[in-house]
Amino acid sequence: MHYHWNWGIFFQQVSSSDDTFFNWLMIGLGWTLAVSLSAWVIGLILGSIMGVLRTVPNRKLAFIGTAWVELFRNIPILVQLILWFFVVPELLPERLGLWVKQDMPAKEFITAVLALSLFTSSRIAEQVRAGIQSLSRGQSYAGLAMGFTQAQTYRYVILPMAFRIIIPPLTSEFMNTFKNSAVSFAIGVWDLTFVSRQMVEESGGQVIETLTAATVLYFLCALAANRLMYVIENRSRVPGLIVAK
Amino acid sequence: MAMHFDFSVIPHSLPFVWKGFQFSLGLTLAAMSGGIVLGTLLALVRLSGGPVLGSLAAIYVDTLRSIPLVMVILWFFLLAPIFITSITPERSAYITFTLFEAAFYCEIIRAGIQSIPRGQVFSGYALGMTYGQTMSNVILPQAFRNMLPILFTQTIVLFQDTSLVYAIGASDLLHTSEATGKTFGRPVEMYIFAAIIYFTLCFSLSTLVKHLQKRIAIIR
């Protein structure tokens, strides 16, 4: 093996620009965080709505929820991303499509957030549904018996319980969002994966240093997400359940 | 619509895309079988391999589970030429996916084993079986049966994840569709075609898994 170690590579300047490789990694981290966090927030909102729809008695609304989940869950995230980026602009009316392709600001970023949030929402919807269905039927009957409308029953009785119950699977999903965001390199978002591929080339093949740095940064993102959710989980435990010691 | 579609590109590109599809499917099956075997071993080591081996297995599993698969794919593909030998993207994908999926199968199998009542282990020992015999004759057959739906679900996820070999340019379903689409000047149609194949396969498999889940639940 002939590997030329150079851990100082991060403080060297990239030949084609004013940045150091460390700057590059930070730019990559920034975009990874921006894509993942935006997608997480939108995915959580859309996923909650669709998850609730799947549990309501109205058949048509429930079908919309089911169709949403099946559509966005059964196509690989990378393929969805490519569809949004290369295919959907062609399906739009001519002038709008042209604008999206040529003039839309932050085109790559917006597309990545859109694709990732829809993908994430389908998985969150499943968890929200499971959380709602894990509650005993009596809870919603109690709400209705109190004179709440169905919407009020969801708002004041069912959802406050369901969301607290599903925090552990939501934690994994939050961590998954950071991992899934790695596909956005494919449409040219300057995320950590994109930057590492560039850095391997520009640094003359410092593969190990580059990938170690990127891997550690991804690891830290997942860890931060995990700790944050852990704090929320502890603060919102439901009294009387097994988890609430 | 800005575009006039011409789906006649599909029959022309079918032979090449078929090869890509076979690769995606082969990669899924290989990583599934390899991953389940390796994952079972990892799970057994985590559960009863002693403090040193047990925590080594735990570190392996937890590390792989917290970094993106694309990173792992890049690690192996870029490091192999430096330390071992030059490698084709396809072969690199086989090795990477098996090693990576093993971590996920390990956690499923570990949970499955832990869901079996402890008395089953004791009764195996009471009959004079060794640890290996108890595991392979008493515990694992029951555990695998309970785990079957989750193992299949993980395999559907795995099939979707094979599209990530895009990062190293291996010729899978997505990559061959894209390549022929560009050759014939019809990439949009080919992307849609690939998406439909992924969707149809994953949707029907997940419907099957749901039925399986119901059947297993009734028998128990």
CSV table of C-alpha atoms in Angstrom, one decimal:
chain,number,residue,atom,x,y,z
A,1,MET,CA,0.0,0.0,0.0
A,2,HIS,CA,1.2,3.4,-1.0
A,3,TYR,CA,-0.9,6.0,0.8
A,4,HIS,CA,0.5,9.4,1.4
A,5,TRP,CA,-1.0,10.6,4.7
A,6,ASN,CA,-1.7,14.3,5.0
A,7,TRP,CA,-3.9,15.3,7.9
A,8,GLY,CA,-2.9,18.9,7.4
A,9,ILE,CA,-4.9,18.9,4.1
A,10,PHE,CA,-7.9,20.7,5.7
A,11,PHE,CA,-5.8,23.9,6.2
A,12,GLN,CA,-4.5,23.9,2.7
A,13,GLN,CA,-6.0,26.1,0.1
A,14,VAL,CA,-8.0,24.7,-2.8
A,15,SER,CA,-6.0,25.5,-5.9
A,16,SER,CA,-9.0,26.7,-7.9
A,17,SER,CA,-10.4,29.1,-5.2
A,18,ASP,CA,-9.6,31.2,-2.1
A,19,ASP,CA,-11.2,28.6,0.3
A,20,THR,CA,-9.4,26.1,2.4
A,21,PHE,CA,-10.7,22.5,2.4
A,22,PHE,CA,-11.9,23.2,5.9
A,23,ASN,CA,-14.1,26.0,4.5
A,24,TRP,CA,-15.4,23.6,1.9
A,25,LEU,CA,-16.4,21.1,4.6
A,26,MET,CA,-18.2,23.8,6.5
A,27,ILE,CA,-20.1,24.8,3.4
A,28,GLY,CA,-21.0,21.2,2.9
A,29,LEU,CA,-22.2,20.8,6.5
A,30,GLY,CA,-24.2,24.0,6.2
A,31,TRP,CA,-26.1,22.8,3.1
A,32,THR,CA,-26.6,19.3,4.7
A,33,LEU,CA,-28.1,21.0,7.8
A,34,ALA,CA,-30.2,23.4,5.7
A,35,VAL,CA,-31.7,20.6,3.5
A,36,SER,CA,-32.3,18.2,6.3
A,37,LEU,CA,-33.8,20.6,8.8
A,38,SER,CA,-36.1,22.2,6.2
A,39,ALA,CA,-37.2,18.8,5.0
A,40,TRP,CA,-37.7,17.6,8.5
A,41,VAL,CA,-40.0,20.6,9.4
A,42,ILE,CA,-42.1,20.3,6.2
A,43,GLY,CA,-42.1,16.5,6.4
A,44,LEU,CA,-43.4,16.6,10.0
A,45,ILE,CA,-46.2,18.9,9.1
A,46,LEU,CA,-47.3,17.1,5.9
A,47,GLY,CA,-46.7,13.7,7.6
A,48,SER,CA,-48.9,14.6,10.5
A,49,ILE,CA,-51.7,15.8,8.3
A,50,MET,CA,-51.6,12.6,6.1
A,51,GLY,CA,-51.2,10.3,9.2
A,52,VAL,CA,-54.4,11.9,10.7
A,53,LEU,CA,-56.2,11.6,7.4
A,54,ARG,CA,-55.5,7.8,7.3
A,55,THR,CA,-57.4,7.4,10.6
A,56,VAL,CA,-60.5,9.5,10.0
A,57,PRO,CA,-63.8,7.7,9.3
A,58,ASN,CA,-64.3,9.6,6.0
A,59,ARG,CA,-63.3,7.0,3.3
A,60,LYS,CA,-62.2,9.6,0.7
A,61,LEU,CA,-59.9,11.5,3.0
A,62,ALA,CA,-58.5,8.2,4.3
A,63,PHE,CA,-57.8,7.1,0.7
A,64,ILE,CA,-55.9,10.4,0.0
A,65,GLY,CA,-53.7,9.6,3.0
A,66,THR,CA,-53.1,6.1,1.9
A,67,ALA,CA,-52.3,7.0,-1.7
A,68,TRP,CA,-49.9,9.7,-0.5
A,69,VAL,CA,-48.0,7.3,1.7
A,70,GLU,CA,-47.8,4.5,-0.8
A,71,LEU,CA,-46.7,6.8,-3.6
A,72,PHE,CA,-43.8,8.5,-1.7
A,73,ARG,CA,-42.7,5.5,0.2
A,74,ASN,CA,-42.4,3.0,-2.7
A,75,ILE,CA,-40.0,5.0,-5.0
A,76,PRO,CA,-36.4,5.3,-4.0
A,77,ILE,CA,-35.5,8.8,-2.7
A,78,LEU,CA,-32.8,9.2,-5.3
A,79,VAL,CA,-35.3,8.4,-8.1
A,80,GLN,CA,-37.9,10.8,-6.6
A,81,LEU,CA,-35.2,13.6,-6.5
A,82,ILE,CA,-34.3,13.0,-10.1
A,83,LEU,CA,-38.0,13.1,-11.1
A,84,TRP,CA,-38.6,16.4,-9.4
A,85,PHE,CA,-35.4,17.9,-10.9
A,86,PHE,CA,-35.4,16.6,-14.4
A,87,VAL,CA,-38.9,15.4,-15.2
A,88,VAL,CA,-41.4,17.6,-13.4
A,89,PRO,CA,-40.2,20.9,-15.1
A,90,GLU,CA,-41.0,19.2,-18.4
A,91,LEU,CA,-44.6,18.5,-17.3
A,92,LEU,CA,-45.3,22.1,-16.3
A,93,PRO,CA,-46.8,24.7,-18.7
A,94,GLU,CA,-44.1,25.8,-21.1
A,95,ARG,CA,-43.2,29.2,-19.6
A,96,LEU,CA,-43.3,28.1,-16.0
A,97,GLY,CA,-41.2,25.0,-16.8
A,98,LEU,CA,-38.6,27.3,-18.6
A,99,TRP,CA,-38.6,29.6,-15.6
A,100,VAL,CA,-38.0,26.7,-13.2
A,101,LYS,CA,-35.2,25.3,-15.3
A,102,GLN,CA,-33.4,28.6,-15.9
A,103,ASP,CA,-34.3,31.3,-13.5
A,104,MET,CA,-35.7,29.8,-10.3
A,105,PRO,CA,-33.4,30.9,-7.4
A,106,ALA,CA,-31.7,28.2,-5.4
A,107,LYS,CA,-33.2,25.6,-7.7
A,108,GLU,CA,-31.1,22.6,-6.4
A,109,PHE,CA,-31.8,23.4,-2.8
A,110,ILE,CA,-35.6,23.9,-3.2
A,111,THR,CA,-35.9,20.7,-5.2
A,112,ALA,CA,-33.9,18.7,-2.7
A,113,VAL,CA,-36.0,20.0,0.2
A,114,LEU,CA,-39.2,19.2,-1.8
A,115,ALA,CA,-38.2,15.7,-2.6
A,116,LEU,CA,-36.8,14.9,0.8
A,117,SER,CA,-39.8,16.4,2.7
A,118,LEU,CA,-42.3,14.4,0.7
A,119,PHE,CA,-40.3,11.2,1.2
A,120,THR,CA,-40.0,11.9,4.9
A,121,SER,CA,-43.7,12.8,5.2
A,122,SER,CA,-44.8,9.4,4.0
A,123,ARG,CA,-42.8,7.7,6.7
A,124,ILE,CA,-43.9,10.1,9.4
A,125,ALA,CA,-47.5,9.6,8.3
A,126,GLU,CA,-47.2,5.9,9.0
A,127,GLN,CA,-45.8,6.6,12.5
A,128,VAL,CA,-48.5,9.1,13.3
A,129,ARG,CA,-51.1,6.6,12.2
A,130,ALA,CA,-49.6,3.9,14.3
A,131,GLY,CA,-49.5,6.2,17.3
A,132,ILE,CA,-53.2,7.2,16.9
A,133,GLN,CA,-54.2,3.5,16.5
A,134,SER,CA,-52.3,2.5,19.6
A,135,LEU,CA,-54.6,4.6,21.7
A,136,SER,CA,-57.7,2.8,23.1
A,137,ARG,CA,-61.0,3.6,21.3
A,138,GLY,CA,-62.3,4.9,24.6
A,139,GLN,CA,-60.2,8.0,24.3
A,140,SER,CA,-61.9,9.3,21.3
A,141,TYR,CA,-65.3,8.2,22.5
A,142,ALA,CA,-64.6,10.1,25.7
A,143,GLY,CA,-63.8,13.2,23.7
A,144,LEU,CA,-67.0,12.9,21.6
A,145,ALA,CA,-69.0,12.2,24.8
A,146,MET,CA,-67.7,15.5,26.2
A,147,GLY,CA,-69.3,17.3,23.3
A,148,PHE,CA,-66.1,17.9,21.3
A,149,THR,CA,-66.4,17.8,17.6
A,150,GLN,CA,-64.2,15.3,15.8
A,151,ALA,CA,-61.6,17.9,15.0
A,152,GLN,CA,-61.6,19.0,18.7
A,153,THR,CA,-61.2,15.4,19.8
A,154,TYR,CA,-58.1,15.1,17.6
A,155,ARG,CA,-56.7,18.4,18.8
A,156,TYR,CA,-57.2,18.1,22.5
A,157,VAL,CA,-57.4,14.3,23.2
A,158,ILE,CA,-55.9,12.1,20.6
A,159,LEU,CA,-52.9,14.0,19.1
A,160,PRO,CA,-51.4,15.1,22.4
A,161,MET,CA,-51.2,11.5,23.4
A,162,ALA,CA,-50.2,10.0,20.0
A,163,PHE,CA,-47.3,12.4,19.4
A,164,ARG,CA,-45.8,11.7,22.8
A,165,ILE,CA,-46.0,8.0,22.2
A,166,ILE,CA,-44.3,8.0,18.8
A,167,ILE,CA,-41.3,10.1,19.9
A,168,PRO,CA,-38.8,7.2,19.8
A,169,PRO,CA,-39.6,6.2,16.1
A,170,LEU,CA,-39.7,9.9,15.2
A,171,THR,CA,-36.2,10.2,16.6
A,172,SER,CA,-34.9,7.5,14.2
A,173,GLU,CA,-36.7,9.2,11.4
A,174,PHE,CA,-35.1,12.6,12.3
A,175,MET,CA,-31.7,10.9,12.2
A,176,ASN,CA,-32.7,9.2,8.9
A,177,THR,CA,-33.4,12.6,7.4
A,178,PHE,CA,-29.8,13.6,7.7
A,179,LYS,CA,-28.7,10.4,6.2
A,180,ASN,CA,-31.2,10.6,3.3
A,181,SER,CA,-30.1,14.2,2.6
A,182,ALA,CA,-26.9,12.7,1.2
A,183,VAL,CA,-28.6,11.9,-2.1
A,184,SER,CA,-28.9,15.6,-2.9
A,185,PHE,CA,-25.4,15.5,-4.3
A,186,ALA,CA,-26.9,13.9,-7.3
A,187,ILE,CA,-28.6,17.2,-8.5
A,188,GLY,CA,-25.6,19.4,-7.5
A,189,VAL,CA,-26.5,20.6,-4.0
A,190,TRP,CA,-23.2,21.4,-2.3
A,191,ASP,CA,-23.8,19.1,0.6
A,192,LEU,CA,-21.3,17.1,2.6
A,193,THR,CA,-21.3,14.2,0.1
A,194,PHE,CA,-20.9,16.5,-2.9
A,195,VAL,CA,-18.0,18.3,-1.1
A,196,SER,CA,-16.2,15.1,-0.2
A,197,ARG,CA,-16.3,13.9,-3.8
A,198,GLN,CA,-14.9,17.3,-4.9
A,199,MET,CA,-12.3,17.3,-2.2
A,200,VAL,CA,-11.0,13.8,-3.0
A,201,GLU,CA,-10.4,15.0,-6.6
A,202,GLU,CA,-9.0,18.5,-5.8
A,203,SER,CA,-6.7,17.3,-3.0
A,204,GLY,CA,-5.0,14.7,-5.2
A,205,GLY,CA,-6.6,11.7,-3.6
A,206,GLN,CA,-6.6,12.3,0.1
A,207,VAL,CA,-9.5,9.8,0.4
A,208,ILE,CA,-9.1,8.8,4.1
A,209,GLU,CA,-8.8,12.3,5.5
A,210,THR,CA,-11.7,13.6,3.4
A,211,LEU,CA,-14.1,10.7,4.1
A,212,THR,CA,-13.2,10.6,7.8
A,213,ALA,CA,-14.1,14.3,8.2
A,214,ALA,CA,-17.4,13.9,6.3
A,215,THR,CA,-18.3,10.7,8.2
A,216,VAL,CA,-17.6,12.3,11.6
A,217,LEU,CA,-19.7,15.4,10.6
A,218,TYR,CA,-22.6,13.2,9.5
A,219,PHE,CA,-22.2,11.2,12.8
A,220,LEU,CA,-22.4,14.4,14.8
A,221,CYS,CA,-25.5,15.5,13.0
A,222,ALA,CA,-27.2,12.2,13.8
A,223,LEU,CA,-26.0,12.4,17.4
A,224,ALA,CA,-27.3,16.0,17.8
A,225,ALA,CA,-30.7,15.0,16.4
A,226,ASN,CA,-30.8,12.0,18.8
A,227,ARG,CA,-29.9,14.1,21.9
A,228,LEU,CA,-32.4,16.8,21.1
A,229,MET,CA,-35.2,14.3,20.7
A,230,TYR,CA,-34.1,12.6,23.9
A,231,VAL,CA,-34.6,15.9,25.8
A,232,ILE,CA,-38.1,16.3,24.2
A,233,GLU,CA,-38.9,12.7,25.0
A,234,ASN,CA,-38.0,13.1,28.7
A,235,ARG,CA,-40.0,16.4,29.1
A,236,SER,CA,-43.1,15.0,27.5
A,237,ARG,CA,-43.5,11.6,29.0
A,238,VAL,CA,-47.1,10.5,29.6
A,239,PRO,CA,-47.7,9.9,33.3
A,240,GLY,CA,-49.0,6.4,34.0
A,241,LEU,CA,-47.4,4.6,31.1
A,242,ILE,CA,-44.6,2.1,31.5
A,243,VAL,CA,-42.0,4.5,30.1
A,244,ALA,CA,-42.8,7.1,32.8
A,245,LYS,CA,-40.9,5.6,35.7
B,1,MET,CA,-47.1,20.8,-21.3
B,2,ALA,CA,-43.8,21.9,-22.6
B,3,MET,CA,-42.8,18.5,-23.9
B,4,HIS,CA,-44.0,16.0,-26.4
B,5,PHE,CA,-43.5,12.5,-25.0
B,6,ASP,CA,-42.2,9.6,-27.1
B,7,PHE,CA,-42.3,6.4,-25.1
B,8,SER,CA,-41.1,4.3,-28.1
B,9,VAL,CA,-37.7,4.8,-26.6
B,10,ILE,CA,-38.5,2.1,-24.0
B,11,PRO,CA,-38.6,-1.0,-26.3
B,12,HIS,CA,-35.3,0.2,-27.9
B,13,SER,CA,-33.5,0.5,-24.6
B,14,LEU,CA,-35.1,-2.6,-23.0
B,15,PRO,CA,-32.2,-5.0,-23.5
B,16,PHE,CA,-29.7,-2.7,-21.7
B,17,VAL,CA,-32.1,-1.7,-19.0
B,18,TRP,CA,-33.0,-5.4,-18.4
B,19,LYS,CA,-29.3,-6.0,-17.6
B,20,GLY,CA,-29.4,-3.1,-15.1
B,21,PHE,CA,-32.5,-4.5,-13.6
B,22,GLN,CA,-30.9,-7.9,-13.2
B,23,PHE,CA,-28.0,-6.3,-11.5
B,24,SER,CA,-30.3,-4.3,-9.0
B,25,LEU,CA,-32.2,-7.5,-8.3
B,26,GLY,CA,-29.0,-9.6,-7.9
B,27,LEU,CA,-27.5,-7.0,-5.6
B,28,THR,CA,-30.6,-7.0,-3.5
B,29,LEU,CA,-30.7,-10.8,-3.2
B,30,ALA,CA,-27.0,-11.2,-2.5
B,31,ALA,CA,-26.9,-8.4,0.1
B,32,MET,CA,-30.1,-9.9,1.7
B,33,SER,CA,-28.7,-13.4,2.0
B,34,GLY,CA,-25.2,-12.2,3.0
B,35,GLY,CA,-26.6,-9.6,5.3
B,36,ILE,CA,-28.9,-12.0,7.1
B,37,VAL,CA,-26.1,-14.6,7.6
B,38,LEU,CA,-23.6,-12.0,8.8
B,39,GLY,CA,-26.4,-10.1,10.7
B,40,THR,CA,-27.3,-13.3,12.6
B,41,LEU,CA,-23.7,-13.8,13.6
B,42,LEU,CA,-23.4,-10.2,14.7
B,43,ALA,CA,-26.6,-10.5,16.7
B,44,LEU,CA,-25.4,-13.7,18.5
B,45,VAL,CA,-22.1,-12.0,19.3
B,46,ARG,CA,-23.9,-8.9,20.6
B,47,LEU,CA,-26.1,-11.0,22.8
B,48,SER,CA,-23.7,-13.6,24.1
B,49,GLY,CA,-20.2,-12.9,22.8
B,50,GLY,CA,-18.8,-11.6,26.0
B,51,PRO,CA,-18.0,-7.9,26.9
B,52,VAL,CA,-15.1,-7.4,24.4
B,53,LEU,CA,-16.5,-9.0,21.3
B,54,GLY,CA,-20.0,-7.9,22.2
B,55,SER,CA,-19.0,-4.2,22.3
B,56,LEU,CA,-17.0,-4.5,19.1
B,57,ALA,CA,-20.0,-5.9,17.3
B,58,ALA,CA,-22.1,-3.1,18.9
B,59,ILE,CA,-19.7,-0.4,17.7
B,60,TYR,CA,-19.7,-1.9,14.1
B,61,VAL,CA,-23.5,-1.9,14.0
B,62,ASP,CA,-24.1,1.5,15.6
B,63,THR,CA,-21.5,3.2,13.4
B,64,LEU,CA,-22.8,1.8,10.1
B,65,ARG,CA,-26.4,2.7,11.2
B,66,SER,CA,-25.6,6.3,11.8
B,67,ILE,CA,-23.8,7.3,8.6
B,68,PRO,CA,-25.4,7.6,5.1
B,69,LEU,CA,-25.1,4.6,2.9
B,70,VAL,CA,-23.7,6.8,0.1
B,71,MET,CA,-20.7,7.5,2.4
B,72,VAL,CA,-20.1,3.8,3.0
B,73,ILE,CA,-20.3,3.1,-0.7
B,74,LEU,CA,-17.7,5.9,-1.4
B,75,TRP,CA,-15.4,4.7,1.4
B,76,PHE,CA,-15.1,1.2,0.1
B,77,PHE,CA,-14.9,2.1,-3.6
B,78,LEU,CA,-12.2,4.7,-3.1
B,79,LEU,CA,-10.2,2.8,-0.5
B,80,ALA,CA,-10.1,-0.6,-2.1
B,81,PRO,CA,-7.7,0.5,-4.9
B,82,ILE,CA,-5.3,1.9,-2.4
B,83,PHE,CA,-5.2,-1.0,0.1
B,84,ILE,CA,-6.4,-4.1,-1.7
B,85,THR,CA,-6.8,-4.0,-5.5
B,86,SER,CA,-8.6,-2.1,-8.2
B,87,ILE,CA,-12.3,-3.1,-8.2
B,88,THR,CA,-15.2,-2.6,-10.5
B,89,PRO,CA,-18.1,-0.5,-9.2
B,90,GLU,CA,-20.4,-3.5,-9.4
B,91,ARG,CA,-18.2,-5.8,-7.3
B,92,SER,CA,-17.6,-3.0,-4.8
B,93,ALA,CA,-21.4,-2.6,-4.5
B,94,TYR,CA,-21.8,-6.3,-3.7
B,95,ILE,CA,-19.3,-6.1,-0.8
B,96,THR,CA,-20.4,-2.7,0.5
B,97,PHE,CA,-24.1,-3.6,0.6
B,98,THR,CA,-23.6,-6.9,2.3
B,99,LEU,CA,-21.4,-5.3,5.0
B,100,PHE,CA,-23.8,-2.4,5.4
B,101,GLU,CA,-27.1,-4.3,5.4
B,102,ALA,CA,-25.7,-6.8,8.0
B,103,ALA,CA,-25.8,-4.0,10.5
B,104,PHE,CA,-29.5,-3.4,9.9
B,105,TYR,CA,-30.5,-7.1,9.8
B,106,CYS,CA,-28.5,-7.6,13.0
B,107,GLU,CA,-30.7,-5.2,14.9
B,108,ILE,CA,-33.9,-6.9,13.5
B,109,ILE,CA,-32.6,-10.3,14.4
B,110,ARG,CA,-31.4,-9.3,17.8
B,111,ALA,CA,-34.9,-7.9,18.6
B,112,GLY,CA,-36.4,-11.1,17.3
B,113,ILE,CA,-34.2,-13.3,19.5
B,114,GLN,CA,-34.9,-11.1,22.5
B,115,SER,CA,-38.7,-11.5,22.0
B,116,ILE,CA,-38.5,-15.3,22.6
B,117,PRO,CA,-39.3,-16.2,26.2
B,118,ARG,CA,-36.2,-17.1,28.3
B,119,GLY,CA,-37.7,-20.4,29.3
B,120,GLN,CA,-37.1,-21.6,25.7
B,121,VAL,CA,-33.4,-21.3,26.2
B,122,PHE,CA,-33.5,-23.1,29.5
B,123,SER,CA,-35.6,-25.9,28.1
B,124,GLY,CA,-33.0,-26.4,25.4
B,125,TYR,CA,-30.2,-26.6,28.0
B,126,ALA,CA,-32.3,-28.9,30.1
B,127,LEU,CA,-32.6,-31.3,27.2
B,128,GLY,CA,-28.8,-31.4,27.1
B,129,MET,CA,-28.3,-29.3,24.0
B,130,THR,CA,-25.3,-27.1,23.7
B,131,TYR,CA,-25.5,-23.3,23.1
B,132,GLY,CA,-25.2,-23.8,19.3
B,133,GLN,CA,-27.9,-26.5,19.2
B,134,THR,CA,-30.3,-24.5,21.4
B,135,MET,CA,-29.9,-21.5,19.1
B,136,SER,CA,-30.2,-23.3,15.8
B,137,ASN,CA,-32.9,-25.8,16.8
B,138,VAL,CA,-35.0,-23.9,19.3
B,139,ILE,CA,-34.5,-20.2,19.3
B,140,LEU,CA,-33.7,-19.1,15.8
B,141,PRO,CA,-36.5,-21.0,14.0
B,142,GLN,CA,-39.1,-19.3,16.2
B,143,ALA,CA,-37.4,-15.9,16.1
B,144,PHE,CA,-37.1,-15.9,12.3
B,145,ARG,CA,-40.7,-16.7,11.9
B,146,ASN,CA,-41.7,-13.7,14.0
B,147,MET,CA,-39.2,-11.5,12.2
B,148,LEU,CA,-40.2,-12.6,8.7
B,149,PRO,CA,-42.4,-9.5,7.8
B,150,ILE,CA,-39.8,-7.0,9.2
B,151,LEU,CA,-37.0,-8.9,7.3
B,152,PHE,CA,-38.9,-8.5,4.1
B,153,THR,CA,-39.7,-4.9,4.7
B,154,GLN,CA,-36.0,-4.2,5.3
B,155,THR,CA,-35.3,-6.0,2.0
B,156,ILE,CA,-37.7,-3.7,0.1
B,157,VAL,CA,-35.8,-0.8,1.6
B,158,LEU,CA,-32.6,-2.5,0.5
B,159,PHE,CA,-33.9,-2.8,-3.1
B,160,GLN,CA,-34.7,1.0,-3.1
B,161,ASP,CA,-31.3,1.7,-1.7
B,162,THR,CA,-29.5,-0.2,-4.5
B,163,SER,CA,-30.2,2.9,-6.6
B,164,LEU,CA,-27.5,4.7,-4.6
B,165,VAL,CA,-24.8,2.9,-6.5
B,166,TYR,CA,-25.4,5.9,-8.8
B,167,ALA,CA,-22.7,7.5,-6.7
B,168,ILE,CA,-20.0,5.2,-8.1
B,169,GLY,CA,-21.6,4.7,-11.5
B,170,ALA,CA,-22.4,1.0,-11.3
B,171,SER,CA,-24.8,-0.1,-14.0
B,172,ASP,CA,-28.1,-0.7,-12.1
B,173,LEU,CA,-31.7,-0.1,-13.1
B,174,LEU,CA,-31.5,3.7,-12.6
B,175,HIS,CA,-28.1,4.1,-14.2
B,176,THR,CA,-28.9,2.0,-17.3
B,177,SER,CA,-32.2,3.8,-17.7
B,178,GLU,CA,-30.5,7.2,-17.5
B,179,ALA,CA,-27.7,6.1,-19.9
B,180,THR,CA,-30.0,4.8,-22.6
B,181,GLY,CA,-32.4,7.8,-22.1
B,182,LYS,CA,-29.5,10.1,-22.8
B,183,THR,CA,-28.3,8.1,-25.8
B,184,PHE,CA,-31.7,8.2,-27.5
B,185,GLY,CA,-32.2,11.8,-26.4
B,186,ARG,CA,-35.2,10.8,-24.3
B,187,PRO,CA,-34.0,10.9,-20.6
B,188,VAL,CA,-37.4,12.1,-19.2
B,189,GLU,CA,-39.3,9.1,-20.5
B,190,MET,CA,-36.6,6.7,-19.2
B,191,TYR,CA,-36.6,8.3,-15.8
B,192,ILE,CA,-40.4,7.9,-15.6
B,193,PHE,CA,-40.1,4.3,-16.8
B,194,ALA,CA,-37.5,3.5,-14.1
B,195,ALA,CA,-39.7,5.1,-11.4
B,196,ILE,CA,-42.7,3.0,-12.5
B,197,ILE,CA,-40.7,-0.2,-12.2
B,198,TYR,CA,-39.4,0.7,-8.8
B,199,PHE,CA,-42.9,1.7,-7.6
B,200,THR,CA,-44.6,-1.4,-9.0
B,201,LEU,CA,-42.2,-3.8,-7.5
B,202,CYS,CA,-42.0,-2.2,-4.1
B,203,PHE,CA,-45.7,-1.6,-3.9
B,204,SER,CA,-46.6,-5.2,-4.7
B,205,LEU,CA,-44.0,-6.6,-2.4
B,206,SER,CA,-45.1,-4.4,0.5
B,207,THR,CA,-48.7,-5.5,-0.1
B,208,LEU,CA,-47.6,-9.1,0.0
B,209,VAL,CA,-45.7,-8.4,3.3
B,210,LYS,CA,-49.0,-7.0,4.8
B,211,HIS,CA,-50.8,-10.2,3.9
B,212,LEU,CA,-48.0,-12.3,5.3
B,213,GLN,CA,-48.1,-10.3,8.5
B,214,LYS,CA,-51.8,-11.1,8.9
B,215,ARG,CA,-51.3,-14.8,8.3
B,216,ILE,CA,-48.5,-15.1,10.7
B,217,ALA,CA,-50.4,-13.2,13.3
B,218,ILE,CA,-53.4,-15.6,13.1
B,219,ILE,CA,-51.2,-18.7,13.4
B,220,ARG,CA,-49.6,-17.4,16.5
